[in-house]
């Protein structure tokens, strides 16, 4: 018996594989762009050089829109995987041995829980849902963000590292196809690292405070000298 990915994997997993792959492509683009929206130093530099009509000052809003877009497709992706795991958990063991030749199976077909919690794709998916949920909880609601800012900062400071590492690991088994997310991530990662290097250099500079003013709204306005 021989089952190939092009036709038989689609027959086994049904519409789930189309949902999973389509949403994965959308997520790869969204979460790659998301990394570039936090390159504050590069955005500031481009804003000073580029056309003033381009809303670079709306980078935070754009960041939220991209995050919500990626979150939506992550939900769709999760639903697709649940459909896939249900279908493969109901297949005869002979079909599974042909479709997933890198994996070893016992005499009985693996259960739905096996695919979710005992495969790299399933386990990293569960961890990604947890990490994304924590980051979204502290970011979406302004009151939570203001009252628990430290947790918001920590969830974004360390959460995005865990998130991108888990995303790369999630696609390594190639359960439903070749993973393309690392290719999407190359250019944004270069920009992100370069931006962080600029930030490290700037933190070592001493700036002269020219003027400070407390506005009626309670906001403190501070004017610094121009960087050399």
Coordinates of C-alpha atoms in Angstrom, one line a residue:
X1 CA 0.0 0.0 0.0
X2 CA 1.3 3.5 -0.9
X3 CA -0.4 6.7 0.1
X4 CA 1.0 10.0 -1.1
X5 CA 0.7 13.5 0.4
X6 CA -0.8 15.1 -2.7
X7 CA -4.0 13.1 -2.8
X8 CA -4.3 10.6 0.1
X9 CA -3.3 12.9 2.9
X10 CA -6.0 15.3 1.8
X11 CA -8.5 12.4 1.7
X12 CA -7.6 11.4 5.2
X13 CA -7.6 14.8 6.8
X14 CA -10.4 16.3 4.7
X15 CA -11.0 20.0 4.8
X16 CA -8.8 20.3 7.9
X17 CA -5.6 20.3 6.0
X18 CA -6.8 23.1 3.7
X19 CA -7.8 25.2 6.8
X20 CA -4.5 24.4 8.5
X21 CA -2.2 25.3 5.6
X22 CA -4.1 28.4 4.5
X23 CA -4.2 29.8 8.0
X24 CA -0.6 28.9 8.5
X25 CA 0.4 31.0 5.5
X26 CA -1.6 33.9 6.8
X27 CA -0.1 33.6 10.2
X28 CA 3.4 33.4 8.8
X29 CA 3.0 36.7 7.1
X30 CA 1.2 38.4 10.0
X31 CA 3.6 37.4 12.7
X32 CA 6.6 38.2 10.6
X33 CA 5.3 41.7 10.0
X34 CA 4.5 41.9 13.7
X35 CA 8.2 41.7 14.5
X36 CA 8.9 44.7 12.4
X37 CA 6.3 46.9 14.1
X38 CA 8.3 46.9 17.3
X39 CA 11.5 48.1 15.6
X40 CA 11.0 51.6 17.2
X41 CA 14.5 53.0 16.4
X42 CA 14.2 52.0 12.7
X43 CA 10.6 53.4 12.5
X44 CA 11.8 56.7 14.0
X45 CA 14.7 56.9 11.5
X46 CA 12.5 56.1 8.5
X47 CA 9.8 58.6 9.7
X48 CA 12.3 61.4 9.7
X49 CA 13.4 60.6 6.2
X50 CA 10.2 59.4 4.5
X51 CA 7.1 61.2 3.4
X52 CA 5.3 62.8 6.4
X53 CA 1.9 61.5 5.1
X54 CA 2.9 57.9 5.9
X55 CA 1.5 57.3 9.4
X56 CA 4.6 55.9 11.1
X57 CA 3.3 57.3 14.4
X58 CA 0.5 54.7 14.2
X59 CA 2.9 51.8 14.6
X60 CA 1.4 50.8 17.9
X61 CA -2.1 50.7 16.4
X62 CA -0.8 48.8 13.4
X63 CA 0.9 46.4 15.8
X64 CA -2.4 45.7 17.5
X65 CA -4.2 45.2 14.1
X66 CA -1.6 42.7 12.9
X67 CA -1.6 40.9 16.3
X68 CA -5.4 40.5 16.2
X69 CA -5.2 39.3 12.6
X70 CA -2.6 36.8 13.5
X71 CA -4.7 35.7 16.5
X72 CA -7.7 35.2 14.4
X73 CA -5.8 32.9 11.9
X74 CA -4.2 31.1 14.9
X75 CA -7.7 30.2 16.1
X76 CA -8.6 29.0 12.6
X77 CA -5.3 27.1 12.5
X78 CA -6.1 25.4 15.8
X79 CA -9.6 24.4 14.5
X80 CA -8.0 22.9 11.4
X81 CA -5.5 20.9 13.5
X82 CA -8.3 19.5 15.7
X83 CA -10.1 18.4 12.5
X84 CA -6.9 16.8 11.3
X85 CA -6.2 15.0 14.5
X86 CA -9.7 13.7 14.7
X87 CA -9.4 12.2 11.2
X88 CA -6.0 10.6 11.7
X89 CA -7.0 9.2 15.0
X90 CA -9.8 7.2 13.3
X91 CA -7.6 5.8 10.5
X92 CA -6.5 2.2 10.3
X93 CA -2.9 1.7 11.5
X94 CA -1.8 0.6 8.1
X95 CA -2.8 3.9 6.6
X96 CA -0.9 5.9 9.3
X97 CA 2.3 3.9 8.7
X98 CA 2.2 4.8 5.1
X99 CA 1.4 8.5 5.6
X100 CA 3.8 9.1 8.5
X101 CA 6.8 7.0 7.7
X102 CA 9.1 8.8 10.1
X103 CA 6.9 7.9 13.1
X104 CA 6.6 4.5 14.8
X105 CA 3.2 3.1 15.8
X106 CA 2.1 0.3 18.0
X107 CA -0.5 -2.3 17.0
X108 CA -3.4 0.0 17.8
X109 CA -4.0 3.4 16.2
X110 CA -3.0 6.4 18.3
X111 CA -5.8 8.3 20.1
X112 CA -6.8 11.9 19.6
X113 CA -5.0 12.8 22.9
X114 CA -1.8 11.3 21.5
X115 CA -1.7 13.6 18.5
X116 CA -2.5 16.6 20.7
X117 CA -0.2 16.0 23.7
X118 CA 2.5 13.5 22.5
X119 CA 3.6 14.9 19.2
X120 CA 5.8 17.9 18.7
X121 CA 3.2 19.6 16.5
X122 CA 0.4 19.1 19.0
X123 CA 2.4 19.9 22.2
X124 CA 3.9 23.1 20.8
X125 CA 0.5 24.0 19.5
X126 CA -1.0 23.7 23.1
X127 CA 1.9 25.8 24.5
X128 CA 1.5 28.4 21.7
X129 CA -2.2 28.8 22.7
X130 CA -1.2 29.3 26.3
X131 CA 1.5 31.9 25.5
X132 CA -0.7 33.8 23.1
X133 CA -3.6 33.8 25.6
X134 CA -1.4 35.3 28.3
X135 CA 0.0 38.0 26.0
X136 CA -3.5 38.9 24.6
X137 CA -5.0 39.1 28.1
X138 CA -2.5 41.7 29.3
X139 CA -2.5 43.6 26.0
X140 CA -6.1 43.8 24.8
X141 CA -7.8 45.4 27.8
X142 CA -6.3 48.9 28.7
X143 CA -7.4 48.6 32.4
X144 CA -5.6 45.3 32.9
X145 CA -2.6 46.8 31.0
X146 CA -2.5 49.8 33.3
X147 CA -3.1 48.1 36.6
X148 CA -0.8 45.2 35.9
X149 CA 1.7 46.9 33.6
X150 CA 4.7 44.9 35.0
X151 CA 3.0 41.6 33.9
X152 CA 2.1 43.1 30.5
X153 CA 5.8 44.1 30.1
X154 CA 7.1 40.7 31.3
X155 CA 4.6 38.8 29.1
X156 CA 5.8 40.7 26.0
X157 CA 9.4 40.8 27.0
X158 CA 9.8 37.1 27.3
X159 CA 6.6 35.8 25.7
X160 CA 7.6 36.8 22.2
X161 CA 10.8 34.8 22.5
X162 CA 8.9 31.7 23.6
X163 CA 6.3 32.4 20.9
X164 CA 8.7 32.5 17.9
X165 CA 10.8 29.6 19.2
X166 CA 7.6 27.5 19.6
X167 CA 6.4 28.6 16.1
X168 CA 9.6 27.3 14.5
X169 CA 9.4 24.0 16.5
X170 CA 5.7 23.6 15.7
X171 CA 6.5 23.2 12.0
X172 CA 9.6 21.0 12.2
X173 CA 7.7 17.6 12.1
X174 CA 6.1 18.7 8.8
X175 CA 2.9 16.9 9.8
X176 CA 0.7 18.5 7.2
X177 CA 3.4 19.9 4.9
X178 CA 6.7 21.8 4.6
X179 CA 7.0 24.7 7.2
X180 CA 7.6 28.1 5.5
X181 CA 7.5 30.3 8.6
X182 CA 11.3 30.4 9.1
X183 CA 11.7 31.8 5.6
X184 CA 9.1 34.5 6.3
X185 CA 11.0 35.4 9.5
X186 CA 14.5 35.9 8.1
X187 CA 14.2 39.6 7.0
X188 CA 12.1 40.8 10.0
X189 CA 14.6 39.1 12.3
X190 CA 17.5 40.9 10.7
X191 CA 15.7 44.2 11.1
X192 CA 14.7 43.4 14.7
X193 CA 18.3 42.5 15.7
X194 CA 19.6 45.6 14.1
X195 CA 17.0 47.7 15.8
X196 CA 18.0 46.2 19.2
X197 CA 21.7 46.9 18.5
X198 CA 20.8 50.6 17.9
X199 CA 18.8 50.6 21.2
X200 CA 21.8 49.2 23.1
X201 CA 24.0 51.9 21.6
X202 CA 21.5 54.7 22.5
X203 CA 21.2 53.5 26.1
X204 CA 24.9 54.2 26.6
X205 CA 24.5 57.8 25.5
X206 CA 24.0 60.7 27.9
X207 CA 21.2 63.1 26.9
X208 CA 20.8 66.6 28.2
X209 CA 17.3 67.4 29.4
X210 CA 16.4 70.8 28.0
X211 CA 12.9 71.3 29.4
X212 CA 10.2 69.4 31.3
X213 CA 6.6 70.3 31.8
X214 CA 3.7 68.6 33.6
X215 CA 0.6 69.0 31.4
X216 CA -3.0 69.4 32.9
X217 CA -3.8 65.8 31.8
X218 CA -1.1 64.6 34.2
X219 CA 1.3 63.7 31.3
X220 CA 5.0 64.7 31.8
X221 CA 6.6 66.2 28.7
X222 CA 10.3 66.0 28.5
X223 CA 12.5 67.7 25.8
X224 CA 15.9 66.2 25.2
X225 CA 18.9 67.5 23.2
X226 CA 19.3 66.1 19.7
X227 CA 21.5 63.1 19.3
X228 CA 24.8 63.7 17.7

